[in-house]
Coordinates of C-alpha atoms in Angstrom, one line a residue:
K1 CA 9.4 -7.7 -12.3
G2 CA 11.1 -11.5 -12.6
V3 CA 13.7 -10.7 -15.6
D4 CA 15.9 -8.2 -16.5
L5 CA 15.9 -6.4 -20.0
E6 CA 17.2 -9.4 -21.9
G7 CA 15.0 -11.8 -20.1
N8 CA 17.3 -13.2 -17.8
K9 CA 15.8 -14.4 -14.4
L10 CA 16.5 -11.9 -11.8
E11 CA 18.3 -12.8 -9.0
Y12 CA 17.1 -10.3 -6.1
E13 CA 14.0 -8.5 -6.0
A14 CA 12.9 -5.2 -8.0
G15 CA 9.8 -2.9 -7.8
E16 CA 8.1 -1.7 -5.3
I17 CA 4.0 -1.4 -4.6
Y18 CA 2.8 1.8 -3.7
F19 CA -0.5 2.4 -1.5
G20 CA -2.0 4.0 1.1
E21 CA -4.7 5.5 3.1
P22 CA -5.3 8.3 5.3
G23 CA -3.3 8.1 8.6
T24 CA -5.7 7.6 11.1
N25 CA -7.0 4.8 8.7
G26 CA -3.6 3.4 7.6
Q27 CA -2.9 2.6 11.3
H28 CA -5.9 0.2 11.8
S29 CA -5.6 -1.4 8.8
F30 CA -1.5 -1.7 7.6
Y31 CA 0.9 0.0 10.1
Q32 CA 0.6 -3.2 12.4
L33 CA 2.9 -4.9 9.8
L34 CA 5.3 -2.3 9.3
H35 CA 6.0 -2.0 12.6
Q36 CA 6.1 -5.3 13.7
G37 CA 6.0 -7.3 10.6
R38 CA 8.3 -7.9 7.8
V39 CA 10.5 -4.4 7.6
V40 CA 9.1 -2.2 4.6
P41 CA 10.2 1.5 3.6
A42 CA 7.1 3.5 4.0
E43 CA 6.7 7.1 3.0
F44 CA 4.4 9.6 4.8
I45 CA 3.1 12.1 2.2
G46 CA 1.7 15.4 4.7
F47 CA 0.1 18.9 4.2
Q48 CA 0.3 21.9 6.0
K49 CA -2.2 22.8 4.7
N50 CA -6.0 21.5 5.0
Q51 CA -8.2 21.8 2.5
N52 CA -11.7 21.5 4.6
P53 CA -10.6 22.8 8.0
I54 CA -13.1 20.9 10.7
T55 CA -12.3 21.5 14.2
L56 CA -15.2 19.5 15.7
E57 CA -17.0 21.4 19.1
G58 CA -15.3 20.0 22.0
E59 CA -11.9 19.0 20.5
E60 CA -8.4 20.4 21.2
V61 CA -7.3 20.4 17.6
S62 CA -8.8 20.2 13.9
N63 CA -9.0 17.0 11.6
Q64 CA -6.4 18.0 10.3
D65 CA -4.1 18.7 13.4
E66 CA -5.1 15.1 14.2
L67 CA -3.6 13.3 11.2
M68 CA -0.3 15.2 11.1
S69 CA 0.0 14.4 14.6
N70 CA 0.2 10.8 13.3
F71 CA 2.0 11.9 10.1
F72 CA 4.7 13.1 12.7
A73 CA 4.7 10.4 15.4
Q74 CA 4.2 7.1 13.3
P75 CA 7.7 7.7 11.5
D76 CA 9.5 8.5 14.8
A77 CA 7.3 5.0 16.2
L78 CA 8.9 3.4 13.4
A79 CA 12.6 4.8 13.8
F80 CA 12.6 4.6 17.2
G81 CA 10.7 1.4 17.9
K82 CA 9.7 0.7 22.0
T83 CA 11.9 -1.4 24.3
K84 CA 11.3 -4.3 27.1
E85 CA 13.2 -1.6 29.5
E86 CA 10.8 1.3 28.0
L87 CA 8.1 -0.8 28.5
K88 CA 8.7 -2.3 32.1
K89 CA 9.4 1.3 33.6
E90 CA 5.7 2.2 32.6
G91 CA 4.6 -1.2 35.0
V92 CA 3.4 -3.1 31.4
S93 CA 2.7 -6.4 32.7
E94 CA 5.2 -9.1 31.8
T95 CA 2.3 -11.0 29.4
L96 CA 1.9 -7.7 26.9
I97 CA 5.7 -6.8 26.2
P98 CA 6.2 -9.2 23.5
H99 CA 3.2 -7.8 21.9
K100 CA 4.2 -4.2 22.3
T101 CA 7.9 -4.3 21.9
F102 CA 8.7 -2.4 18.9
Q103 CA 12.6 -2.6 17.8
G104 CA 12.1 0.4 15.6
N105 CA 15.0 0.7 13.2
R106 CA 12.7 1.0 10.0
P107 CA 12.9 2.5 7.3
S108 CA 10.4 5.9 6.5
T109 CA 10.3 8.8 4.3
M110 CA 8.2 12.3 5.4
L111 CA 7.3 14.3 2.8
L112 CA 5.7 17.6 4.0
L113 CA 4.2 19.6 1.0
P114 CA 2.4 23.2 1.4
E115 CA -1.1 21.9 0.2
C116 CA -2.8 19.6 -1.7
N117 CA -3.5 20.7 -5.4
P118 CA -2.9 19.9 -8.8
Y119 CA 0.3 21.4 -8.7
Y120 CA 1.9 19.8 -6.2
L121 CA -0.2 16.5 -6.4
G122 CA 1.9 16.7 -10.3
M123 CA 5.2 16.8 -8.6
L124 CA 4.9 13.7 -5.9
L125 CA 3.6 11.5 -9.6
S126 CA 6.8 13.5 -11.0
L127 CA 8.6 11.9 -7.9
Y128 CA 7.4 8.3 -8.6
E129 CA 7.5 8.2 -11.9
N130 CA 10.9 9.5 -11.9
R131 CA 12.4 6.7 -8.8
V132 CA 10.8 4.1 -10.7
A133 CA 12.4 4.9 -14.0
T134 CA 15.5 5.2 -12.3
E135 CA 15.2 1.9 -10.2
G136 CA 14.6 0.2 -13.5
F137 CA 17.6 1.3 -14.9
I138 CA 19.8 0.5 -11.7
W139 CA 18.4 -2.9 -11.6
G140 CA 18.5 -3.2 -15.5
I141 CA 14.6 -3.9 -15.6
N142 CA 11.4 -2.3 -18.0
S143 CA 9.6 -0.5 -15.1
F144 CA 7.2 0.1 -17.9
D145 CA 6.1 -2.9 -19.4
Q146 CA 3.0 -4.5 -18.9
W147 CA 3.4 -7.9 -19.5
G148 CA 1.7 -9.1 -16.3
V149 CA -1.4 -6.4 -16.6
E150 CA -1.8 -8.0 -20.3
L151 CA -2.2 -11.4 -19.2
G152 CA -4.6 -10.0 -16.5
K153 CA -6.4 -8.4 -19.3
V154 CA -6.5 -11.2 -21.5
L155 CA -8.1 -13.5 -19.2
A156 CA -10.6 -10.8 -18.4
K157 CA -11.4 -10.6 -22.0
D158 CA -12.3 -14.0 -22.1
I159 CA -14.6 -14.1 -18.5
R160 CA -16.3 -10.9 -20.0
R161 CA -17.3 -13.2 -23.3
V162 CA -18.5 -15.8 -19.9
L163 CA -20.8 -13.2 -18.5
S164 CA -22.1 -11.8 -21.9
L165 CA -23.3 -15.2 -23.2
S166 CA -24.5 -15.8 -19.5
R167 CA -26.3 -12.8 -19.1
Q168 CA -28.1 -13.6 -22.6
G169 CA -29.1 -16.6 -21.3
K170 CA -26.4 -18.8 -23.1
K171 CA -24.5 -21.7 -21.1
P172 CA -21.0 -20.8 -22.2
D173 CA -18.3 -23.4 -21.9
T174 CA -16.0 -22.7 -18.8
S175 CA -14.1 -26.1 -18.3
H176 CA -11.0 -23.9 -19.8
L177 CA -11.4 -21.7 -16.2
C178 CA -9.8 -23.1 -13.2
S179 CA -12.0 -24.5 -11.0
P180 CA -12.2 -21.8 -8.0
T181 CA -12.8 -19.4 -10.7
Q182 CA -15.7 -21.0 -11.7
R183 CA -17.3 -22.1 -9.0
L184 CA -17.1 -18.2 -8.1
L185 CA -18.4 -16.8 -11.5
Q186 CA -21.3 -19.6 -11.0
K187 CA -22.4 -17.8 -7.9
Y188 CA -21.9 -14.5 -9.0
L189 CA -24.1 -15.3 -11.6
S190 CA -27.0 -16.2 -9.2
A191 CA -26.8 -13.3 -7.5

């Protein structure tokens, strides 16, 4: 959000972004940012009971236990990091030390729920809805207005019209669109 309830520009950052991925997938896509990039609070959600218990032959633990190993380990890694001294004791080469040093002190929360079912998913939704509402009250913003989304919908309606006319073999006017969008639309329609 950029303005408060009265339309005044905010002097601080407000709002959160929620995204995620199962543990072992997420660590290769964005955990690196959490460990060594900007400080971003992270929330880890785990379930005690597995919906599809699978243990592959020859593996020491089930797929669930593999995910949960990361569920417990990643918040610890974020919290405590790894110092240069620890890396030196482990015999890590000097050239790798800057890359493998983690400052720690990264904020995270862990939620361990009994199982993934409609009841507990409803609890999670309620938690996040209440969190968003409370933050809005604190920041003096309307957490639930959709003006930015509305702009995207208006623009999408116009592009939908352009696509429809193009599919009918007509040449719609696209001069009002920015040049990158014009080029990408042409490329999209050429397939």
